[in-house]
Short mmCIF file of C-alpha atoms and ligand atoms in Angstrom, two decimals:
data_model
loop_
_atom_site.label_atom_id
_atom_site.label_comp_id
_atom_site.label_asym_id
_atom_site.label_seq_id
_atom_site.Cartn_x
_atom_site.Cartn_y
_atom_site.Cartn_z
CA MET A 1044 -12.59 -13.43 12.08
CA SER A 1045 -9.73 -14.91 10.34
CA GLN A 1046 -7.78 -13.31 8.23
CA ALA A 1047 -8.64 -15.57 4.90
CA LEU A 1048 -12.27 -14.42 6.37
CA ALA A 1049 -11.81 -10.95 5.79
CA ALA A 1050 -9.81 -12.34 1.95
CA THR A 1051 -12.72 -14.02 1.34
CA LYS A 1052 -15.20 -10.89 1.87
CA ALA A 1053 -12.92 -8.65 0.25
CA ARG A 1054 -13.21 -10.57 -2.68
CA ASN A 1055 -17.54 -10.57 -2.01
CA ARG A 1056 -17.25 -7.31 -1.99
CA ARG A 1057 -15.09 -6.72 -4.85
CA SER A 1058 -17.69 -8.54 -6.88
CA LYS A 1059 -20.39 -6.74 -5.48
CA TRP A 1060 -19.03 -3.37 -6.34
CA LEU A 1061 -18.43 -3.88 -9.37
CA VAL A 1062 -22.19 -4.84 -9.60
CA ILE A 1063 -22.95 -2.13 -8.23
CA GLY A 1064 -20.54 -0.39 -9.93
CA SER A 1065 -21.38 2.86 -8.79
CA ILE A 1066 -19.77 4.98 -8.25
CA ILE A 1067 -16.95 5.90 -10.11
CA GLY A 1068 -14.65 3.39 -9.79
CA ILE A 1069 -13.10 3.90 -7.31
CA LEU A 1070 -11.58 0.27 -5.81
CA VAL A 1071 -10.68 -1.71 -4.43
CA LEU A 1072 -8.02 -3.67 -3.76
CA ALA A 1073 -7.64 -6.72 -1.98
CA GLY A 1074 -6.35 -3.86 0.44
CA ILE A 1075 -6.10 -7.48 2.40
CA GLY A 1076 -4.01 -4.51 4.21
CA THR A 1077 -2.77 -7.61 6.58
CA ALA A 1078 -0.28 -8.29 4.58
CA VAL A 1079 1.53 -9.81 1.91
CA GLY A 1080 4.78 -9.15 0.46
CA VAL A 1081 7.55 -11.11 -1.01
CA VAL A 1082 10.80 -10.47 -0.42
CA VAL A 1083 13.87 -10.78 -1.12
CA SER A 1084 16.41 -10.99 -3.52
CA ARG A 1085 18.13 -7.76 -4.29
CA ASN A 1086 19.35 -6.85 -8.20
CA ASN A 1087 21.11 -4.45 -7.77
CA LYS A 1088 24.39 -6.61 -5.83
CA THR A 1089 26.49 -6.76 -9.46
CA SER A 1090 24.58 -4.64 -11.64
CA ASN A 1091 21.73 -6.00 -13.55
CA SER A 1092 21.91 -8.48 -15.93
CA SER A 1093 17.93 -8.43 -15.98
CA ASN A 1094 16.53 -5.69 -17.35
CA GLY A 1095 12.94 -7.06 -15.72
CA SER A 1096 13.46 -10.00 -17.77
CA SER A 1097 12.82 -12.13 -14.55
CA SER A 1098 15.26 -13.93 -13.00
CA SER A 1099 14.67 -17.89 -13.73
CA GLY A 1100 14.63 -20.82 -12.83
CA SER A 1101 14.21 -21.59 -8.51
CA THR A 1102 10.67 -20.22 -7.95
CA SER A 1103 7.66 -22.37 -8.31
CA GLY A 1104 4.39 -21.63 -8.66
CA SER A 1105 3.22 -21.66 -12.37
CA THR A 1106 3.77 -17.96 -12.46
CA GLY A 1107 6.89 -17.55 -12.03
CA ASN A 1108 7.15 -13.83 -11.92
CA SER A 1109 4.84 -13.32 -8.85
CA SER A 1110 5.77 -15.96 -6.63
CA GLY A 1111 8.97 -14.31 -4.03
CA PRO A 1112 12.69 -13.60 -4.60
CA SER A 1113 13.96 -16.56 -4.72
CA ASN A 1114 17.44 -15.56 -2.94
CA VAL A 1115 18.75 -13.29 -0.56
CA ASP A 1116 21.73 -11.65 -0.57
CA ILE A 1117 21.72 -8.12 2.06
CA GLY A 1118 25.74 -8.37 1.97
CA ASP A 1119 28.14 -8.07 5.23
CA ASP A 1120 26.73 -5.09 5.96
CA PRO A 1121 23.64 -4.34 4.90
CA SER A 1122 24.18 -0.57 4.98
CA VAL A 1123 26.48 -1.58 1.68
CA PHE A 1124 24.34 -1.57 -1.16
CA ASP A 1125 25.02 -1.26 -4.88
CA LEU A 1126 22.84 0.90 -6.33
CA ASP A 1127 21.23 0.38 -9.34
CA PRO A 1128 21.40 3.17 -12.46
CA ARG A 1129 17.51 2.21 -13.43
CA LEU A 1130 16.03 3.76 -10.55
CA HIS A 1131 15.71 7.21 -9.19
CA LYS A 1132 14.20 8.62 -6.48
CA SER A 1133 11.28 9.69 -7.83
CA PHE A 1134 8.19 8.29 -6.27
CA TYR A 1135 6.66 10.33 -2.71
CA GLY A 1136 5.91 7.03 -1.28
CA MET A 1137 5.43 3.66 -1.97
CA ALA A 1138 3.29 0.86 -0.91
CA TYR A 1139 4.85 -2.47 1.02
CA THR A 1140 4.31 -5.35 2.23
CA PRO A 1141 7.05 -7.89 3.35
CA HIS A 1142 6.59 -10.82 1.50
CA ASN A 1143 4.18 -13.50 3.08
CA ALA A 1144 3.88 -11.15 6.39
CA LEU A 1145 0.73 -12.90 6.85
CA ILE A 1146 -0.81 -15.12 9.75
CA GLU A 1147 -2.74 -17.28 6.83
CA LEU A 1148 0.47 -17.49 5.20
CA GLY A 1149 2.38 -18.12 8.29
CA CYS A 1150 4.06 -15.23 8.21
CA GLY A 1151 6.93 -15.97 6.17
CA ASN A 1152 8.66 -12.45 6.03
CA THR A 1153 12.16 -12.70 7.26
CA LEU A 1154 14.46 -10.10 8.67
CA GLU A 1155 16.96 -10.85 5.52
CA GLY A 1156 14.12 -10.31 2.71
CA THR A 1157 13.33 -6.83 4.45
CA ILE A 1158 16.56 -5.25 4.37
CA ALA A 1159 16.74 -6.70 0.64
CA ASP A 1160 13.09 -5.27 0.02
CA ILE A 1161 14.21 -1.77 2.12
CA GLN A 1162 18.02 -1.19 -0.25
CA VAL A 1163 16.22 -1.85 -2.69
CA ILE A 1164 13.07 0.40 -2.01
CA SER A 1165 15.69 2.92 -0.48
CA GLN A 1166 16.68 3.45 -4.27
CA LEU A 1167 12.87 4.61 -5.82
CA THR A 1168 11.49 6.73 -2.46
CA THR A 1169 11.77 8.44 1.06
CA ARG A 1170 8.25 6.79 2.30
CA ILE A 1171 6.70 3.40 2.36
CA ARG A 1172 3.35 3.27 4.19
CA LEU A 1173 2.46 -1.05 5.44
CA TYR A 1174 -0.65 -1.73 5.39
CA GLY A 1175 -0.72 -4.05 8.64
CA ALA A 1176 1.26 -5.44 11.91
CA ASP A 1177 0.86 -8.28 11.75
CA CYS A 1178 3.24 -11.38 11.48
CA ASN A 1179 6.19 -8.51 13.53
CA GLN A 1180 6.57 -7.31 9.91
CA THR A 1181 6.60 -3.29 11.99
CA ALA A 1182 9.52 -4.17 13.18
CA GLN A 1183 11.32 -5.90 10.82
CA VAL A 1184 10.82 -2.51 8.91
CA LEU A 1185 12.59 -0.66 11.20
CA GLU A 1186 15.20 -2.91 12.14
CA ALA A 1187 15.57 -3.19 8.31
CA ILE A 1188 15.91 0.89 7.75
CA ARG A 1189 17.95 0.84 11.28
CA GLN A 1190 20.75 -1.89 9.26
CA THR A 1191 20.91 -0.48 5.72
CA LYS A 1192 21.07 3.26 7.22
CA VAL A 1193 18.53 4.51 4.58
CA ASN A 1194 16.66 8.16 4.74
CA LEU A 1195 12.85 5.70 4.98
CA GLU A 1196 10.80 6.69 6.08
CA VAL A 1197 7.60 4.47 7.08
CA PHE A 1198 3.54 4.78 7.52
CA VAL A 1199 2.93 2.01 9.72
CA GLY A 1200 -0.69 0.64 9.91
CA ILE A 1201 -3.13 -1.47 11.91
CA TYR A 1202 -5.53 -3.66 9.73
CA THR A 1203 -8.72 -3.48 11.72
CA MET A 1204 -11.60 -5.46 11.57
CA ALA A 1205 -15.08 -5.02 13.08
CA GLU A 1206 -15.57 -7.96 13.65
CA ASP A 1207 -12.09 -8.60 15.04
CA HIS A 1208 -11.54 -6.42 17.75
CA ASP A 1209 -8.50 -8.65 18.84
CA ALA A 1210 -6.76 -8.00 15.93
CA TYR A 1211 -6.79 -4.68 16.14
CA LEU A 1212 -5.15 -5.09 19.83
CA ARG A 1213 -2.81 -7.26 18.75
CA GLN A 1214 -1.67 -4.60 16.19
CA ALA A 1215 -1.26 -1.69 18.43
CA ALA A 1216 0.28 -3.63 20.98
CA THR A 1217 2.99 -5.14 18.80
CA ILE A 1218 3.25 -1.17 17.32
CA ARG A 1219 3.60 0.07 20.67
CA GLU A 1220 6.28 -2.59 21.56
CA ALA A 1221 8.16 -1.09 18.05
CA ILE A 1222 7.95 2.38 18.62
CA GLU A 1223 9.30 1.65 22.30
CA THR A 1224 12.41 -0.75 21.16
CA TYR A 1225 13.03 1.75 17.14
CA GLY A 1226 11.68 5.42 19.19
CA THR A 1227 9.78 7.60 16.35
CA ASP A 1228 12.45 8.66 14.22
CA HIS A 1229 11.42 6.47 10.95
CA ILE A 1230 7.53 6.59 11.66
CA ALA A 1231 5.48 9.65 10.21
CA GLY A 1232 2.42 8.07 11.14
CA VAL A 1233 0.38 5.06 12.17
CA THR A 1234 -2.01 4.19 9.88
CA VAL A 1235 -6.37 3.12 12.04
CA GLY A 1236 -8.06 0.54 9.30
CA ASN A 1237 -7.63 -0.63 5.95
CA GLU A 1238 -10.73 0.06 3.51
CA PHE A 1239 -12.90 -0.35 6.98
CA MET A 1240 -15.98 1.40 5.99
CA LEU A 1241 -15.73 -0.07 2.18
CA ASN A 1242 -15.76 -3.16 3.73
CA TRP A 1243 -18.39 -2.49 6.52
CA VAL A 1244 -20.53 -0.21 3.71
CA THR A 1245 -21.27 -3.09 0.93
CA GLY A 1246 -22.21 -6.09 3.67
CA GLN A 1247 -24.32 -4.12 4.61
CA GLY A 1248 -25.17 -4.24 1.51
CA ALA A 1249 -26.01 -0.21 2.10
CA SER A 1250 -23.83 2.51 -0.60
CA SER A 1251 -23.20 5.03 1.60
CA PRO A 1252 -20.20 5.81 4.27
CA ASN A 1253 -22.73 8.59 6.07
CA ASP A 1254 -25.77 7.04 6.87
CA ALA A 1255 -27.14 5.53 9.86
CA ILE A 1256 -25.62 2.28 8.82
CA ALA A 1257 -22.68 3.37 8.18
CA LYS A 1258 -22.05 4.92 11.34
CA GLU A 1259 -22.58 1.86 12.99
CA GLY A 1260 -19.61 1.12 11.58
CA SER A 1261 -17.74 4.05 11.73
CA ASP A 1262 -18.28 4.28 15.22
CA ILE A 1263 -15.79 1.13 15.65
CA LEU A 1264 -13.49 2.40 13.70
CA VAL A 1265 -13.45 6.20 15.29
CA ALA A 1266 -12.69 4.43 18.93
CA ASP A 1267 -10.07 2.35 17.64
CA ILE A 1268 -8.73 5.85 16.23
CA GLN A 1269 -8.91 7.25 19.21
CA ALA A 1270 -7.57 4.09 21.12
CA THR A 1271 -4.83 4.35 19.07
CA LYS A 1272 -4.16 7.78 19.62
CA GLN A 1273 -5.01 7.49 23.47
CA MET A 1274 -1.52 4.85 23.55
CA LEU A 1275 0.37 7.06 21.34
CA GLU A 1276 -0.05 10.26 24.03
CA ASP A 1277 0.00 7.35 27.04
CA MET A 1278 3.88 7.18 25.51
CA ASN A 1279 4.84 10.24 25.96
CA LEU A 1280 6.56 10.58 23.30
CA PRO A 1281 9.77 13.29 21.70
CA LYS A 1282 7.60 13.57 18.27
CA ARG A 1283 4.02 13.88 17.79
CA VAL A 1284 2.94 10.27 16.00
CA PRO A 1285 -0.25 11.27 14.22
CA VAL A 1286 -2.93 8.35 13.55
CA GLY A 1287 -4.70 8.33 10.00
CA ASN A 1288 -6.32 6.00 7.62
CA SER A 1289 -6.76 4.54 4.93
CA ASP A 1290 -9.90 3.71 2.59
CA ALA A 1291 -11.47 3.42 -1.20
CA GLY A 1292 -11.71 7.28 -2.83
CA SER A 1293 -15.70 6.94 -2.51
CA TYR A 1294 -15.80 5.17 0.71
CA PHE A 1295 -14.80 8.19 3.70
CA ALA A 1296 -16.98 8.98 6.40
CA THR A 1297 -17.06 12.49 7.63
CA ASP A 1298 -16.78 11.49 11.19
CA VAL A 1299 -13.87 9.90 10.48
CA MET A 1300 -12.25 12.92 9.06
CA GLU A 1301 -13.21 15.21 11.13
CA VAL A 1302 -11.59 12.78 14.05
CA MET A 1303 -8.65 13.21 12.50
CA ASP A 1304 -5.78 15.71 14.19
CA TYR A 1305 -3.90 18.04 13.13
CA GLY A 1306 -0.96 16.74 10.26
CA ALA A 1307 -2.38 13.23 10.03
CA SER A 1308 -3.35 11.73 7.43
CA LEU A 1309 -6.12 10.32 5.06
CA LEU A 1310 -5.30 7.65 2.49
CA SER A 1311 -7.33 7.07 -0.26
CA ASN A 1312 -7.13 4.34 -3.04
CA VAL A 1313 -7.64 5.95 -6.64
CA HIS A 1314 -7.49 2.90 -8.94
CA ALA A 1315 -8.22 4.03 -13.24
CA TRP A 1316 -8.25 0.81 -14.12
CA PHE A 1317 -11.57 0.18 -12.02
CA ALA A 1318 -13.25 3.20 -13.41
CA ASN A 1319 -12.34 1.14 -17.10
CA THR A 1320 -10.24 4.21 -17.85
CA THR A 1321 -8.17 3.76 -21.24
CA GLU A 1322 -4.29 4.06 -20.45
CA ALA A 1323 -3.61 7.75 -21.71
CA GLU A 1324 -6.24 8.78 -19.90
CA SER A 1325 -5.45 7.13 -16.26
CA ALA A 1326 -3.57 9.92 -14.90
CA GLN A 1327 -6.09 12.53 -15.47
CA TRP A 1328 -8.65 10.66 -14.29
CA VAL A 1329 -6.71 9.92 -10.91
CA PHE A 1330 -5.90 13.72 -10.36
CA ASP A 1331 -9.32 14.51 -11.45
CA PHE A 1332 -11.29 11.92 -8.81
CA PHE A 1333 -8.61 13.25 -5.99
CA ASP A 1334 -9.87 16.17 -6.29
CA GLU A 1335 -12.87 16.20 -6.75
CA PHE A 1336 -14.10 13.54 -3.74
CA ASN A 1337 -11.29 13.36 -1.45
CA VAL A 1338 -9.56 17.03 -1.65
CA ARG A 1339 -12.46 19.40 -2.12
CA PRO A 1340 -14.49 17.85 0.98
CA ALA A 1341 -11.33 17.22 3.27
CA ALA A 1342 -10.49 21.51 2.98
CA ALA A 1343 -14.45 21.74 3.83
CA LEU A 1344 -13.79 20.38 7.27
CA ALA A 1345 -12.41 22.38 10.55
CA ASN A 1346 -9.70 20.12 10.65
CA ASN A 1347 -8.37 20.57 7.58
CA PRO A 1348 -7.56 16.43 7.39
CA GLU A 1349 -4.53 16.27 4.67
CA MET A 1350 -5.79 14.12 1.84
CA TYR A 1351 -3.19 11.17 0.16
CA ILE A 1352 -3.61 8.96 -2.70
CA ALA A 1353 -3.37 5.34 -0.65
CA GLU A 1354 -2.50 3.09 -4.08
CA THR A 1355 -2.32 4.19 -7.33
CA GLY A 1356 -1.40 2.52 -9.63
CA TRP A 1357 -1.67 0.44 -12.92
CA PRO A 1358 -1.64 -3.95 -12.91
CA THR A 1359 1.03 -5.73 -15.53
CA ALA A 1360 -0.72 -9.36 -16.35
CA ALA A 1361 -4.07 -10.64 -15.30
CA THR A 1362 -4.47 -14.41 -14.36
CA ASP A 1363 -6.88 -15.45 -17.39
CA ALA A 1364 -7.48 -13.08 -20.23
CA GLY A 1365 -10.87 -11.50 -19.50
CA SER A 1366 -9.01 -10.09 -16.50
CA SER A 1367 -6.75 -8.37 -18.51
CA THR A 1368 -8.10 -5.85 -20.56
CA ASN A 1369 -11.30 -3.39 -18.00
CA GLY A 1370 -13.29 -2.93 -21.11
CA PHE A 1371 -10.90 0.14 -22.33
CA GLY A 1372 -6.86 -0.21 -21.16
CA THR A 1373 -5.30 -3.63 -20.88
CA ALA A 1374 -3.07 -4.69 -17.95
CA SER A 1375 0.13 -4.77 -19.80
CA GLU A 1376 4.02 -3.24 -18.71
CA ALA A 1377 3.78 -0.87 -21.45
CA GLY A 1378 0.20 0.44 -19.74
CA LEU A 1379 2.30 0.98 -16.27
CA GLN A 1380 4.55 2.48 -18.42
CA THR A 1381 2.22 5.13 -19.23
CA PHE A 1382 0.49 5.23 -15.84
CA MET A 1383 3.92 5.98 -14.82
CA ASP A 1384 4.74 8.73 -17.59
CA THR A 1385 2.02 10.15 -17.20
CA PHE A 1386 1.19 10.27 -13.30
CA VAL A 1387 4.56 10.50 -10.84
CA CYS A 1388 6.61 13.58 -12.44
CA GLN A 1389 3.24 15.51 -12.69
CA ALA A 1390 1.77 14.55 -9.15
CA ASN A 1391 5.11 15.74 -7.99
CA ALA A 1392 5.51 18.82 -9.61
CA GLN A 1393 1.76 19.37 -8.55
CA GLY A 1394 2.23 18.31 -4.68
CA VAL A 1395 -0.13 15.86 -4.22
CA LYS A 1396 0.91 13.03 -1.98
CA TYR A 1397 1.03 9.83 -3.29
CA PHE A 1398 2.48 6.02 -2.67
CA PHE A 1399 2.39 4.41 -6.00
CA PHE A 1400 0.94 0.37 -5.46
CA GLU A 1401 2.84 -1.24 -5.74
CA MET A 1402 6.37 -1.99 -5.00
CA PHE A 1403 6.39 -5.94 -5.37
CA ASP A 1404 3.84 -8.47 -7.17
CA GLU A 1405 2.11 -9.96 -4.75
CA LYS A 1406 1.54 -13.86 -5.81
CA TRP A 1407 -1.31 -14.76 -2.41
CA LYS A 1408 -2.77 -12.38 -4.64
CA GLU A 1409 -2.96 -13.56 -7.75
CA ASP A 1410 -3.81 -17.42 -5.93
CA LYS A 1411 -6.28 -15.69 -3.46
CA PHE A 1412 -7.81 -13.60 -6.19
CA GLY A 1413 -7.28 -13.94 -9.21
CA GLY A 1414 -7.70 -11.44 -11.97
CA VAL A 1415 -5.62 -8.71 -11.90
CA GLU A 1416 -5.21 -8.58 -8.25
CA GLY A 1417 -1.58 -10.23 -8.27
CA PHE A 1418 0.26 -7.71 -11.09
CA TRP A 1419 -0.03 -4.36 -9.66
CA GLY A 1420 4.24 -4.51 -8.67
CA VAL A 1421 6.80 -2.36 -9.92
CA PHE A 1422 9.10 -5.33 -9.47
CA ASN A 1423 8.36 -8.45 -10.16
CA GLY A 1424 7.44 -11.13 -7.12
CA ASP A 1425 10.97 -12.53 -7.41
CA ARG A 1426 12.45 -8.90 -6.99
CA THR A 1427 13.21 -8.24 -10.83
CA LEU A 1428 12.05 -4.84 -12.17
CA LYS A 1429 9.66 -5.37 -14.79
CA ASN A 1430 10.36 -4.01 -18.16
CA VAL A 1431 9.70 -0.35 -17.49
CA VAL A 1432 11.37 3.07 -16.81
CA ILE A 1433 11.44 4.87 -13.99
CA PRO A 1434 10.54 8.00 -13.83
CA ASP A 1435 13.47 10.59 -13.33
CA CYS A 1436 12.30 13.38 -11.26
CA PRO A 1437 14.06 13.12 -7.48
CA LEU A 1438 12.12 14.61 -4.97
CA ALA A 1439 14.43 17.05 -3.27
C1 NAG B 2391 -15.86 -1.57 -15.84
O1 NAG B 2391 -16.50 -2.00 -16.84
C2 NAG B 2391 -16.90 -3.67 -16.23
C3 NAG B 2391 -16.61 -4.61 -17.13
O2 NAG B 2391 -17.70 -4.12 -18.66
C4 NAG B 2391 -18.47 -3.66 -15.75
O3 NAG B 2391 -18.57 -4.50 -15.16
C5 NAG B 2391 -17.63 -2.89 -14.63
O4 NAG B 2391 -19.32 -1.86 -13.81
C6 NAG B 2391 -17.35 -1.02 -14.81
N1 NAG B 2391 -16.99 0.09 -14.15
C7 NAG B 2391 -17.36 0.76 -13.72
C8 NAG B 2391 -17.06 1.89 -12.74
O5 NAG B 2391 -18.00 1.91 -14.65
C1 NAG B 2392 19.30 -4.44 -20.50
O1 NAG B 2392 18.89 -3.24 -20.62
C2 NAG B 2392 19.63 -2.20 -21.89
C3 NAG B 2392 18.73 -1.21 -22.55
O2 NAG B 2392 18.00 -0.89 -22.53
C4 NAG B 2392 20.11 -3.78 -22.84
O3 NAG B 2392 21.08 -2.87 -24.18
C5 NAG B 2392 20.65 -4.94 -22.78
O4 NAG B 2392 20.79 -4.93 -23.75
C6 NAG B 2392 19.49 -5.33 -21.93
N1 NAG B 2392 20.13 -6.53 -21.06
C7 NAG B 2392 19.40 -7.25 -20.90
C8 NAG B 2392 20.62 -8.37 -20.19
O5 NAG B 2392 18.59 -8.23 -21.89
C1 NAG B 2393 8.34 -12.16 -15.91
O1 NAG B 2393 8.72 -10.90 -16.60
C2 NAG B 2393 9.62 -11.16 -17.79
C3 NAG B 2393 9.90 -9.80 -17.99
O2 NAG B 2393 8.32 -8.46 -17.64
C4 NAG B 2393 7.55 -11.11 -18.68
O3 NAG B 2393 8.99 -10.82 -20.04
C5 NAG B 2393 7.39 -12.50 -18.70
O4 NAG B 2393 6.85 -12.98 -19.53
C6 NAG B 2393 7.32 -13.27 -17.27
N1 NAG B 2393 6.39 -14.04 -17.13
C7 NAG B 2393 5.15 -14.39 -16.38
C8 NAG B 2393 5.92 -15.78 -16.30
O5 NAG B 2393 4.55 -13.59 -16.32
C1 NAG B 2394 10.73 -9.02 15.71
O1 NAG B 2394 11.74 -8.23 14.53
C2 NAG B 2394 12.69 -7.82 15.51
C3 NAG B 2394 13.58 -7.08 14.46
O2 NAG B 2394 13.69 -8.36 13.70
C4 NAG B 2394 13.61 -8.96 16.41
O3 NAG B 2394 14.46 -7.94 17.05
C5 NAG B 2394 12.18 -9.68 17.44
O4 NAG B 2394 13.30 -10.34 18.52
C6 NAG B 2394 11.29 -9.47 16.52
N1 NAG B 2394 10.25 -10.27 17.70
C7 NAG B 2394 9.24 -11.74 18.02
C8 NAG B 2394 8.91 -11.28 18.85
O5 NAG B 2394 10.17 -12.48 16.40
#
């Protein structure tokens, strides 16, 4: 299946899901994992005159902020760059996709753009997760880490689709190649699948991740997870690279959880926005949902897989007025600020592992899905910081 088709299905499935509305809103962002992102220009070279105001001009597009970076400046030596005093390494992890690293977007990602992004991301966290491996994004991110010499580990991703096994094979091969080139020093794990079971189950008009219909899908996913484990084992790597999985918080199949080896991470999307919470209630909702629907069930399994929040955040804008509220909260920078202020340091204190969603606004999601999908970045698409204050509680 083409990625365009995958994306379309993702949208259908989202509407369906909203209609079904059953399980408390776990989300489902267009995780179209494969990809994406934007890249570029670093705003920290000379101190920031920008303050989150969009850096004007050069980007096209009707809603400038979420389009890509307008210029890229990585300096002569990418490992030498000014630190932005507004940024703090307070995030456990960050969800990131290089700009336009999507086949349907012509693989517009560049090494330079990725380097510029990594310079900024490394001031916020020591961990990132990628969603897919197409468009050479794995190697580019590892090369960017090599050149910038920053302390960053990567949960690399393989975006799997039931209808397109070639996509799995292609991405697994590029991950093998990237590990052969760059080694495992900066690889924290491989995530196979992103919302695979959510897509499968809702695509069949079903709702349980654990019934007979779901099993047909989880068999496919489990086979890909096993194949990835085997591939890594056959490589005789100096360190064990755990293979995990990512899905919407209510769609973990037990047999997928049970195939996780020790240390493997199960990444769960937990979005208060789609559960229709207010800003003030959002963080507590995320903590409660994650604990009840992910952490406890995982702890009850013999292999005790480690649960991480794969995505959590708050959108700052929408393409239309109707989408700018979930009925209780509003998509706004103030909302993102409230969510960050009530989630980030609190999660750190509780030892909750999470990837904040997400680093940059992604214009292609705005174009393709509309609504709030393109506006989850801590940064605008043009690489300027949104009008928010980054929590200051650096992790050791
Ligand atoms: C959230 O509100 C929207 C709009 O009223 C509704 O369609 C949706 O089902 C609600 N979602 C949940 C999880 O309650
Ligand atoms: C940036 O933010 C600081 C602190 O809020 C403010 O003093 C300054 O005027 C802002 N600069 C711009 C260009 O908006
Ligand atoms: C771009 O971001 C700035 C600062 O966050 C905001 O004031 C402005 O309205 C945004 N522009 C668009 C088109 O979203
Ligand atoms: C992938 O990216 C790496 C790092 O920039 C580069 O060395 C390599 O040539 C790229 N491979 C392809 C096929 O573009």
